[in-house]
PDB file of C-alpha atoms and ligand atoms in Angstrom:
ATOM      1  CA  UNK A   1    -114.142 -44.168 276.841  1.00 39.00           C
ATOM      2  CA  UNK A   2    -114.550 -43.400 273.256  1.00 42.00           C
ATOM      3  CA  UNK A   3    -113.935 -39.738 273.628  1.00 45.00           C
ATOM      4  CA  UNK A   4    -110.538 -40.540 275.936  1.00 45.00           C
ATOM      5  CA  UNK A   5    -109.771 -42.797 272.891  1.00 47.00           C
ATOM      6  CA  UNK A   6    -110.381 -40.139 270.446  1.00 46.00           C
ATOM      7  CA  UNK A   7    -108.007 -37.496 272.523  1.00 48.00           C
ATOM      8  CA  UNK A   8    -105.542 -40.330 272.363  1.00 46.00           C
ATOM      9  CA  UNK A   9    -105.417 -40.690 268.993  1.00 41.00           C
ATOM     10  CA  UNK A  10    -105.359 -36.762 268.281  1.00 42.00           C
ATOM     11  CA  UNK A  11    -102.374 -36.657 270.601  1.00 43.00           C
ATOM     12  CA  UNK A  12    -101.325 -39.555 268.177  1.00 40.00           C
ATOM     13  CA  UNK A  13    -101.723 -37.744 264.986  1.00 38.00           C
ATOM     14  CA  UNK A  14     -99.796 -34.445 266.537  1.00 41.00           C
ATOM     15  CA  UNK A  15     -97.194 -36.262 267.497  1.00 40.00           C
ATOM     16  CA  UNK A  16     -96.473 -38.067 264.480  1.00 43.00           C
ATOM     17  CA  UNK A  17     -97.471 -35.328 262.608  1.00 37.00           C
ATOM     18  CA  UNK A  18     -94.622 -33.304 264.049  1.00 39.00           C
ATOM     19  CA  UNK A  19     -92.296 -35.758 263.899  1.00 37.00           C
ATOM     20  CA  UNK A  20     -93.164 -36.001 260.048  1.00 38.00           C
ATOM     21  CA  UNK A  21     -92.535 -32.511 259.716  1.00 38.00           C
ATOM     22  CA  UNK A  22     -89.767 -32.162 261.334  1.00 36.00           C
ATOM     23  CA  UNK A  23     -88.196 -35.441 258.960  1.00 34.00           C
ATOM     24  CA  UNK A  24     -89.219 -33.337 255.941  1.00 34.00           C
ATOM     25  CA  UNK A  25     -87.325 -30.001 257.105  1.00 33.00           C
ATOM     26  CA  UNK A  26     -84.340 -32.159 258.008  1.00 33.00           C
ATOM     27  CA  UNK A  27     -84.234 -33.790 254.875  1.00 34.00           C
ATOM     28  CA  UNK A  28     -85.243 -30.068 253.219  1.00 33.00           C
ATOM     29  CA  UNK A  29     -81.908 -29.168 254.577  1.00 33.00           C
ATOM     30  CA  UNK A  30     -79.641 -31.991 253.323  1.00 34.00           C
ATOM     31  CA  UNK A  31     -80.672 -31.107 250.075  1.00 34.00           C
ATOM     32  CA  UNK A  32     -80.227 -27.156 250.785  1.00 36.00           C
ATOM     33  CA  UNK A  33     -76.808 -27.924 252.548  1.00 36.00           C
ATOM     34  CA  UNK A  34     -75.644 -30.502 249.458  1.00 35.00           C
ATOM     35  CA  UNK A  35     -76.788 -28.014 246.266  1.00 36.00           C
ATOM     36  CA  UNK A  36     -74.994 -25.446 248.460  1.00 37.00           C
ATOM     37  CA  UNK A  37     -71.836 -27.359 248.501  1.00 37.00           C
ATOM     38  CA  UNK A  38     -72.122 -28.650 245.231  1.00 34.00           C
ATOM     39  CA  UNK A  39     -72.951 -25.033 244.014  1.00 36.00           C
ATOM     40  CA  UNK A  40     -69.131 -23.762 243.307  1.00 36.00           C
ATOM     41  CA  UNK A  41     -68.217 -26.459 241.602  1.00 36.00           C
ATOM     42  CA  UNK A  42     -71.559 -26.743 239.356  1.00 35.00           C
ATOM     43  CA  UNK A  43     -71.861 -23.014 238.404  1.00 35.00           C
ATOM     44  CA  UNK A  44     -68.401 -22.772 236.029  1.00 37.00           C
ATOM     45  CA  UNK A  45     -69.539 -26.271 234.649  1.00 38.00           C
ATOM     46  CA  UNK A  46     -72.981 -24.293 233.126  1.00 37.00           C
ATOM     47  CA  UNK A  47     -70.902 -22.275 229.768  1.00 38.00           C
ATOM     48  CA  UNK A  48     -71.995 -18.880 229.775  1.00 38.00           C
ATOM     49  CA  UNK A  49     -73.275 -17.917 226.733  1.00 38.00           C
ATOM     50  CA  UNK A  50     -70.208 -16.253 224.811  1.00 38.00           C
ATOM     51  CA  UNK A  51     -71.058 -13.853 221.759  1.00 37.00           C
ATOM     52  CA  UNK A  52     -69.712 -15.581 218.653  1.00 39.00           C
ATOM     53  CA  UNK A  53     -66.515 -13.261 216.698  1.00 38.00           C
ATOM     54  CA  UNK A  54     -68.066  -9.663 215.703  1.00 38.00           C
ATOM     55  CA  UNK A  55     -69.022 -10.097 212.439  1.00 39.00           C
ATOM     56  CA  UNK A  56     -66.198  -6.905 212.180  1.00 42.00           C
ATOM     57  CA  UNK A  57     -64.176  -9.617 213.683  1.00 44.00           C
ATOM     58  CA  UNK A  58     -64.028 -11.526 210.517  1.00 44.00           C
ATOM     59  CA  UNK A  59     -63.291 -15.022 209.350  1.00 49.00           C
ATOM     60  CA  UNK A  60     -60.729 -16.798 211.878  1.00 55.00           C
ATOM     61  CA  UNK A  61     -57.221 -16.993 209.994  1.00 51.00           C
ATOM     62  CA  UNK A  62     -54.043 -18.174 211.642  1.00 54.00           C
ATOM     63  CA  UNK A  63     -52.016 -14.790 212.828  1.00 54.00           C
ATOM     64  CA  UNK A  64     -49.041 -15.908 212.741  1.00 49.00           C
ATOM     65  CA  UNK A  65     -47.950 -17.182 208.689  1.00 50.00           C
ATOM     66  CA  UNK A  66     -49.973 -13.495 208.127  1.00 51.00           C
ATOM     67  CA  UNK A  67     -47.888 -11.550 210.266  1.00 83.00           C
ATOM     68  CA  UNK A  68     -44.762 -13.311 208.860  1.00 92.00           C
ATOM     69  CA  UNK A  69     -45.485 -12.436 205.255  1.00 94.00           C
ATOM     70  CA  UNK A  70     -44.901 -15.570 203.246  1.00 96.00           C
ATOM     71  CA  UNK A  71     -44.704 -15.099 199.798  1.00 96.00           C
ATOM     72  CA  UNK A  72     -47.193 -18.301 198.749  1.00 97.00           C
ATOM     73  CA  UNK A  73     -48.099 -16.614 194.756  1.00 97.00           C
ATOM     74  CA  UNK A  74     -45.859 -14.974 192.236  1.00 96.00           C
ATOM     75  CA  UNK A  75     -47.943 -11.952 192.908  1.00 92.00           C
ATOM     76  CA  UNK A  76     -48.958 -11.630 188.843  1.00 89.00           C
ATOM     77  CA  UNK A  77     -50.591 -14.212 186.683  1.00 91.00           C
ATOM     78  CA  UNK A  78     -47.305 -16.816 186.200  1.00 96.00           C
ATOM     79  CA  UNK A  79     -47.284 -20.077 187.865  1.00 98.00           C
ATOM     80  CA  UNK A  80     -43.919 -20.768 189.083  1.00 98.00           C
ATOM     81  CA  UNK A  81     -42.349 -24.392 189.512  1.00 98.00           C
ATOM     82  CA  UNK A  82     -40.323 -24.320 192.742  1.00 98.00           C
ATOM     83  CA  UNK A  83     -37.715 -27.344 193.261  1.00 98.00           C
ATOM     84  CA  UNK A  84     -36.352 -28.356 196.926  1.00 98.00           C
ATOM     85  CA  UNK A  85     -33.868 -30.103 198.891  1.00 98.00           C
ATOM     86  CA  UNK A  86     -31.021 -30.433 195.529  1.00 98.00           C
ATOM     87  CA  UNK A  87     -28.875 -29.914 194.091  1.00 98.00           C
ATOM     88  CA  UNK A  88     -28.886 -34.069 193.600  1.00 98.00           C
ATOM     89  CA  UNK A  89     -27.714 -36.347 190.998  1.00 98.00           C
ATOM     90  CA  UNK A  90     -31.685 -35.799 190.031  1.00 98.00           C
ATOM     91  CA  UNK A  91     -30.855 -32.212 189.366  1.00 98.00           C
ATOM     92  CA  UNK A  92     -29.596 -32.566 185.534  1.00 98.00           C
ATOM     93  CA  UNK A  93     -32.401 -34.560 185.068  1.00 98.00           C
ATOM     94  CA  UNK A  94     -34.925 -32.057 186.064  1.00 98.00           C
ATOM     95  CA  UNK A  95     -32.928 -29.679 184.322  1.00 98.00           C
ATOM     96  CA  UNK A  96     -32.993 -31.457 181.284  1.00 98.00           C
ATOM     97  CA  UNK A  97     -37.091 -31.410 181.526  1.00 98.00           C
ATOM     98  CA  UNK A  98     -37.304 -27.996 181.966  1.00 98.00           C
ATOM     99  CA  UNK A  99     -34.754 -27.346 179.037  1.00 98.00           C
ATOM    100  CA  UNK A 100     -36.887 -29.556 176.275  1.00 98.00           C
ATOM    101  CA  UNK A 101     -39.788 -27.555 177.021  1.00 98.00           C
ATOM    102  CA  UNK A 102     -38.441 -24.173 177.201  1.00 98.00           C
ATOM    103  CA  UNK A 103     -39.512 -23.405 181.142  1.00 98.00           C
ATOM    104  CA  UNK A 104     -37.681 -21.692 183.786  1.00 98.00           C
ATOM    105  CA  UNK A 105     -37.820 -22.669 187.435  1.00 98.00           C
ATOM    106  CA  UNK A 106     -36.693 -21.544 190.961  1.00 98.00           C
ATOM    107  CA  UNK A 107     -34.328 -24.090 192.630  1.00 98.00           C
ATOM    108  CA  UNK A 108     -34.292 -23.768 196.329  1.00 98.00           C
ATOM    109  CA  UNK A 109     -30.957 -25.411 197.221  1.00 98.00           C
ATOM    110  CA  UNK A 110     -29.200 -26.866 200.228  1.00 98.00           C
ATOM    111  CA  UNK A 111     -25.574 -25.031 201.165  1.00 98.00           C
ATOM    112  CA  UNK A 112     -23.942 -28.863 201.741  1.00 98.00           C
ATOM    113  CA  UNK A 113     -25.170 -29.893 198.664  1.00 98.00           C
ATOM    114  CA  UNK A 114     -24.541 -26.525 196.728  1.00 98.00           C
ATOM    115  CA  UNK A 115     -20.631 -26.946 198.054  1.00 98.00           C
ATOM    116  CA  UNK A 116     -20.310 -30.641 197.078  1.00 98.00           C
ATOM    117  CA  UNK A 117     -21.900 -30.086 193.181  1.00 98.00           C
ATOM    118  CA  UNK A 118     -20.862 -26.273 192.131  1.00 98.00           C
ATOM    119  CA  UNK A 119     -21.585 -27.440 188.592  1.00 98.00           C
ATOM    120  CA  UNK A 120     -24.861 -28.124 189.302  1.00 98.00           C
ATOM    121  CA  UNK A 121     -25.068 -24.749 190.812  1.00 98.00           C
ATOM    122  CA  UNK A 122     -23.675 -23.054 187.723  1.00 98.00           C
ATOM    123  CA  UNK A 123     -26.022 -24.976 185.596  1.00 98.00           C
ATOM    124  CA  UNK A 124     -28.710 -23.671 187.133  1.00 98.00           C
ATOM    125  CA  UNK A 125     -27.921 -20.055 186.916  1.00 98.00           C
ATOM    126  CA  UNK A 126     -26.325 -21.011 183.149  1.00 98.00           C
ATOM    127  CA  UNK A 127     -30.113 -21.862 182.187  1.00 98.00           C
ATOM    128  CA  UNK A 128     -31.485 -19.001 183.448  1.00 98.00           C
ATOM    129  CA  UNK A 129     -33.345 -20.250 186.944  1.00 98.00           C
ATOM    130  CA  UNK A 130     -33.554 -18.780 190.088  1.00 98.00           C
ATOM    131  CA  UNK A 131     -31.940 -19.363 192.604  1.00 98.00           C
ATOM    132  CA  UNK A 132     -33.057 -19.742 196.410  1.00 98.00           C
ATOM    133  CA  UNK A 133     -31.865 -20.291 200.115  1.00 98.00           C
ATOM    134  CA  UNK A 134     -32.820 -23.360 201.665  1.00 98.00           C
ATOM    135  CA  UNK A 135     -30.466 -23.901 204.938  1.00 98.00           C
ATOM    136  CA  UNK A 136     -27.068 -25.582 204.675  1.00 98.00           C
ATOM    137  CA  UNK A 137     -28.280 -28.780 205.611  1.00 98.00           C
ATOM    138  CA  UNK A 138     -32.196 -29.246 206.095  1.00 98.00           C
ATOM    139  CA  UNK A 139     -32.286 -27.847 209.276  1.00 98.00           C
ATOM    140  CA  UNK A 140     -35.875 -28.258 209.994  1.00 98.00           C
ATOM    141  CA  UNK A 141     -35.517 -26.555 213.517  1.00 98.00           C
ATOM    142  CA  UNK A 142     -33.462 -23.825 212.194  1.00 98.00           C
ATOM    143  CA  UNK A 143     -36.247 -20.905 212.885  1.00 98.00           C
ATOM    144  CA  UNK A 144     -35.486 -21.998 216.734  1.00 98.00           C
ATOM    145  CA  UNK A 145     -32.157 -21.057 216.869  1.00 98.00           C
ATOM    146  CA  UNK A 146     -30.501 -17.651 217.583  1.00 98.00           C
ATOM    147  CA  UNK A 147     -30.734 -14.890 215.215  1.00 98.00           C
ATOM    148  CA  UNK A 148     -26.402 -15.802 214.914  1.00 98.00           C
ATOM    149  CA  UNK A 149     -27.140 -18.951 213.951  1.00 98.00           C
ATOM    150  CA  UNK A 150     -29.829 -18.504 211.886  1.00 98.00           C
ATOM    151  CA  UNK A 151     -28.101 -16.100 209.837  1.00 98.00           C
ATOM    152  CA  UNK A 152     -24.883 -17.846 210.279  1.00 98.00           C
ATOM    153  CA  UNK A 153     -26.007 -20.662 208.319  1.00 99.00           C
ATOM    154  CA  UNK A 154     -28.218 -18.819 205.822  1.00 98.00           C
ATOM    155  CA  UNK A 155     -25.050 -17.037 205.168  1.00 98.00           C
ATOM    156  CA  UNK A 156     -23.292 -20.054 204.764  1.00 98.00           C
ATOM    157  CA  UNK A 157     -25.031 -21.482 202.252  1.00 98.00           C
ATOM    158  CA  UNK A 158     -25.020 -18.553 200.274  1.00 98.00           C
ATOM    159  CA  UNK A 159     -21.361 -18.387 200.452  1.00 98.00           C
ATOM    160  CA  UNK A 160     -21.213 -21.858 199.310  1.00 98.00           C
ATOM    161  CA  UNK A 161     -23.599 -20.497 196.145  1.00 98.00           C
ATOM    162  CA  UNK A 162     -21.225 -17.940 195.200  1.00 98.00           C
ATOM    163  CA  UNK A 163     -18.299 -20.215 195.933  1.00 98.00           C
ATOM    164  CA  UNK A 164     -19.623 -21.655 192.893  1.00 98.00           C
ATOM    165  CA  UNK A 165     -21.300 -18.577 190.637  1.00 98.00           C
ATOM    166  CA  UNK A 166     -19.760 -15.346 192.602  1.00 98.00           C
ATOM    167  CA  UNK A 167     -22.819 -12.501 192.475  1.00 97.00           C
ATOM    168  CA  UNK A 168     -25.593 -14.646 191.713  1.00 98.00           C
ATOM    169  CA  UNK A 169     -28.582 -13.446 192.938  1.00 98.00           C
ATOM    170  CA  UNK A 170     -30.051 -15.198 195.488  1.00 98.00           C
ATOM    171  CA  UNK A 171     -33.491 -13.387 196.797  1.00 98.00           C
ATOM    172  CA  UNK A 172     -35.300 -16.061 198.217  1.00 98.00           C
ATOM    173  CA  UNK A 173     -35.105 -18.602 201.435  1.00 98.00           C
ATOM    174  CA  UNK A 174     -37.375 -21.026 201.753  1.00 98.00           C
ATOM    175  CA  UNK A 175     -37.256 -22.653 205.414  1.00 98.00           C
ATOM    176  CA  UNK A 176     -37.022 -26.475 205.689  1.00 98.00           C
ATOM    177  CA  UNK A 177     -40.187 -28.391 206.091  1.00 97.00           C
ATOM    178  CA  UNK A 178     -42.133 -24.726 205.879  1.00 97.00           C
ATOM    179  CA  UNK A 179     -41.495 -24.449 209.665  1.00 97.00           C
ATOM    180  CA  UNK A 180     -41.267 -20.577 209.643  1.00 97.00           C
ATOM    181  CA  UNK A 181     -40.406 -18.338 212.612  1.00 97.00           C
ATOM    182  CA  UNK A 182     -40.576 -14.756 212.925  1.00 97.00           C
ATOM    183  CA  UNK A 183     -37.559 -14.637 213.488  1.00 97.00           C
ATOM    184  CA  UNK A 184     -36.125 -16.824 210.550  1.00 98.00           C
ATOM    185  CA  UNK A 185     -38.051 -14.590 207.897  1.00 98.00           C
ATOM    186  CA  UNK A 186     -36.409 -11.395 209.991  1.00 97.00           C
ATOM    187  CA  UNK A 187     -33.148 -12.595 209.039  1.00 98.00           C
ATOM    188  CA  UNK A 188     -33.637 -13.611 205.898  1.00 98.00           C
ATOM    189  CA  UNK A 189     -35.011 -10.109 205.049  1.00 97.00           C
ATOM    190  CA  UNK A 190     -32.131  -8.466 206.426  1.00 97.00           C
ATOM    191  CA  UNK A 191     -29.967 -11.075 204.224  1.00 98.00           C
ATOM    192  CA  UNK A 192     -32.290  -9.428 201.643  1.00 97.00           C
ATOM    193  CA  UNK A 193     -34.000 -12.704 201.004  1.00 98.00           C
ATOM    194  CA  UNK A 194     -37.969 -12.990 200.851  1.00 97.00           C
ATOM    195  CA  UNK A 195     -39.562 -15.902 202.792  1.00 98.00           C
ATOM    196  CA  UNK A 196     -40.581 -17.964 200.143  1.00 98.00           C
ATOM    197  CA  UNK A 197     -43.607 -20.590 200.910  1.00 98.00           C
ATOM    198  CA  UNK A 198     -45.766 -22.472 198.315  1.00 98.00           C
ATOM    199  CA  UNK A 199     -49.648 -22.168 197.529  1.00 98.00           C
ATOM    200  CA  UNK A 200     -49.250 -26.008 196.175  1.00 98.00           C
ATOM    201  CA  UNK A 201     -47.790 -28.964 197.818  1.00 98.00           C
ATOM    202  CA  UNK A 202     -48.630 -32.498 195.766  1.00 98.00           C
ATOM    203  CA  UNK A 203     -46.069 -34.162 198.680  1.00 98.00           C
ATOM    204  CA  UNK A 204     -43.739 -35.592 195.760  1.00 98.00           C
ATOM    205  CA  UNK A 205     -41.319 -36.601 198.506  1.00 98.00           C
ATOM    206  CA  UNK A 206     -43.989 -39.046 200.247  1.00 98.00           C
ATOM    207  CA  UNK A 207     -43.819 -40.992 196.114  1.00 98.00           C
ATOM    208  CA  UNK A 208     -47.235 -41.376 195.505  1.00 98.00           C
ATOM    209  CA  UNK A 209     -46.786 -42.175 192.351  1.00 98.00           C
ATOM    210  CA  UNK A 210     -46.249 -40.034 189.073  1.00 98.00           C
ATOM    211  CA  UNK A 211     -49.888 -39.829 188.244  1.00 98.00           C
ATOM    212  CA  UNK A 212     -50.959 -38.299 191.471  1.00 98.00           C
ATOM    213  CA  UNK A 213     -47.707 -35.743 191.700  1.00 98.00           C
ATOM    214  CA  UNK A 214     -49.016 -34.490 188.211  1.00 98.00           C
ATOM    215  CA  UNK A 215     -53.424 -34.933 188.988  1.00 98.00           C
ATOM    216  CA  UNK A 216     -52.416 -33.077 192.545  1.00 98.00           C
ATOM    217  CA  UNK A 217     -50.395 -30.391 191.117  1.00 98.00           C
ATOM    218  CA  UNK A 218     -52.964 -29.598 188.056  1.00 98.00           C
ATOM    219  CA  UNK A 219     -55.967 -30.138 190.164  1.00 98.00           C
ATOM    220  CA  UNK A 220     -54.431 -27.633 192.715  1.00 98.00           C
ATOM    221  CA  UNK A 221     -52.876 -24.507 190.807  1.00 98.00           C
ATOM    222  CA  UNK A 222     -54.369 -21.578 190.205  1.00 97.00           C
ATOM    223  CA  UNK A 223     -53.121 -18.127 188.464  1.00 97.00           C
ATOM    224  CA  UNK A 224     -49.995 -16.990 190.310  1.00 97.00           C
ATOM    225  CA  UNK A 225     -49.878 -20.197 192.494  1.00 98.00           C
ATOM    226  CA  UNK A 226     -46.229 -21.314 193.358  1.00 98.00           C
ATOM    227  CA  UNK A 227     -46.041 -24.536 193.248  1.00 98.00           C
ATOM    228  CA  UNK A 228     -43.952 -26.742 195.750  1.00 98.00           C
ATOM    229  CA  UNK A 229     -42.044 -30.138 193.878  1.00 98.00           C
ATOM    230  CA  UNK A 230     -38.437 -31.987 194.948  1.00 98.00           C
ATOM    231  CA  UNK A 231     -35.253 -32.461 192.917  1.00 98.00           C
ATOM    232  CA  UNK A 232     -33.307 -33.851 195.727  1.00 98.00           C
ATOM    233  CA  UNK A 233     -33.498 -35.213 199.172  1.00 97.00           C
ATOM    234  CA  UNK A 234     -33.905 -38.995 197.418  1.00 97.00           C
ATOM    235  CA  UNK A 235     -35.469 -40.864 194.415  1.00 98.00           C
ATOM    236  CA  UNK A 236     -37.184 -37.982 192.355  1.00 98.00           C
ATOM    237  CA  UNK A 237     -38.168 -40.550 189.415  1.00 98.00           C
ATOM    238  CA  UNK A 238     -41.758 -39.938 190.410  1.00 98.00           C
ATOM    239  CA  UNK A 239     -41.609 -36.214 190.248  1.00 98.00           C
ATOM    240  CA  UNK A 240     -39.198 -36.677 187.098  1.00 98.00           C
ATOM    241  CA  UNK A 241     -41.735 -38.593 185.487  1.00 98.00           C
ATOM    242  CA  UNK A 242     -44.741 -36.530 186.661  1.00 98.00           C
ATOM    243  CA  UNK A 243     -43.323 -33.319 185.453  1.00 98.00           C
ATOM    244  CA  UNK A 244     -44.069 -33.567 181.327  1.00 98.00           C
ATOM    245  CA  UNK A 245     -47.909 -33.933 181.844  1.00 98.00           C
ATOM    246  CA  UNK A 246     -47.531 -31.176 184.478  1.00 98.00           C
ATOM    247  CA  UNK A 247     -45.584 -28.892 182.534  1.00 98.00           C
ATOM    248  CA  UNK A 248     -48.125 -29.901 178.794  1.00 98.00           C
ATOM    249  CA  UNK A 249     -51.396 -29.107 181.072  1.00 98.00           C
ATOM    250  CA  UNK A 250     -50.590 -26.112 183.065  1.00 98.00           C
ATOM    251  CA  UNK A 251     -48.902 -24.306 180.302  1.00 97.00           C
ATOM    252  CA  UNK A 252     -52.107 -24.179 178.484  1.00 97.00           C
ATOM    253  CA  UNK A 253     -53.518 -21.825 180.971  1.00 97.00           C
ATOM    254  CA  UNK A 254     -50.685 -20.236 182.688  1.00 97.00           C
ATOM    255  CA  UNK A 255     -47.472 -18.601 182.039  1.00 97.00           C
ATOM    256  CA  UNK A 256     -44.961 -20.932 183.917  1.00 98.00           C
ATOM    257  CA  UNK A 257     -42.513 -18.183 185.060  1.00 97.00           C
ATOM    258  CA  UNK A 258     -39.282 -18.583 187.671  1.00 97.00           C
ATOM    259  CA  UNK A 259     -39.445 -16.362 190.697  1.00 97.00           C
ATOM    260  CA  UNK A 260     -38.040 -12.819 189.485  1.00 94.00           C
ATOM    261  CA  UNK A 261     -34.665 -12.091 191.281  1.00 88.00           C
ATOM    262  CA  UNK A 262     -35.378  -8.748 191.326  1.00 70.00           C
ATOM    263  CA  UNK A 263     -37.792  -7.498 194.243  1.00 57.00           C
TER     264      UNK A 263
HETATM  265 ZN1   ZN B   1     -36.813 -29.143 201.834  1.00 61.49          ZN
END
């Protein structure tokens, strides 16, 4: 009896054995059958190691401004003081500034504006600044537009500038709100204009108050920098006010030069 009982429980043990087994392979290939599933959408997810730049590479700079050009220094040792968006009733004003202290600037004037106040125009080339393209009428999208439009209305506004002083040289465009395209600075080029951008931008227009216009601006400028301020395009007091200290601290250390008309 206890031997039959034995066989029984042998036959017992197999059996459940094998039904064990065969559980585990099942489940064995569940697992093989999900991680083979899974397994194309899992493998991208892992990030291949990618080699950093070439060191021959170099630093990362943005292509496109490079390509483009943009004149951002005076290319010698002068600082120059660049002045946007006028002429405005806050023209004479700045003009004034710049005339107590002896300094010449680079006025980079709207065509509307140049039309509706000539005299402001011919002040500025009277006093010995230079003078620079800056769209007829704030066109911050104008680098979108056809090459015929793009030149149409750089042309315009220097029509309107010699409308009011007839051969006065105007060798610079400087695009509205800095948003340069390729093919604005082609055109300008081929109106024999540089592309004129800034190396120092104290955001005068935003009015942050006279005292942080002038810390900004000194704080910021180095030999050659040009240096990005507003006589028009609203209240300019701050700017106005700012520019004495400005003018007192940089002179010290630079030459504050206009732009040179010829190039
Ligand atoms: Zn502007």
């Amino acid at each position: 009896m206890a031997q039959r009982r034995s066989h029984g429980l042998i036959a017992l043990l197999a059996i459940s054995l094998t039904l064990a087994m065969s559980a585990c392979t099942g489940a064995r290939d569940d697992d093989a059958a999900a991680a083979a599933s899974e397994s194309p959408s899992v493998v991208p997810v892992i990030p291949s190691p990618t080699p950093s730049a070439s060191p021959s590479v170099g630093p990362t700079v943005k292509p496109v401004p490079e390509k483009m050009n943009l004149q951002r220094t005076t290319g010698f040792g002068g600082v120059a003081l660049t002045f946007d968006d006028g002429p405005s009733a806050w023209t004479p004003k700045v003009l004034d500034a710049l005339k107590a202290r002896g300094v010449k600037a680079t006025f980079c004037v709207i065509g509307s504006q140049a039309a509706a106040h000539p005299d402001l125009i011919r002040r500025i080339v009277a006093e010995g600044h230079t003078l620079c393209n800056h769209s007829w009428n704030h066109e911050f999208k104008l680098g979108t537009w056809s090459t015929a439009k793009i030149r149409s209305n750089m042309q315009r506004t220097n029509d309107a500038i010699h409308a009011a002083v007839p051969g006065a040289p105007i060798k610079y465009f400087r695009h509205p709100g800095g948003n340069w395209t390729l093919a604005a600075v082609k055109v300008a080029r081929s109106l024999g204009m540089s592309p004129l951008h800034w190396a120092v931008d104290p955001q005068d227009w935003r009015r942050p108050g006279a005292g942080t216009i002038a810390n900004r601006v000194i704080r910021a400028t180095r030999s050659g920098s040009v240096v990005l301020m507003h006589d028009g395009g609203g209240d300019r007091s701050q700017t106005l006010a700012a520019l004495p200290r400005i003018i007192s601290t940089l002179r010290a250390k630079y030459k504050l030069v206009r732009l040179p008309d010829a190039l």
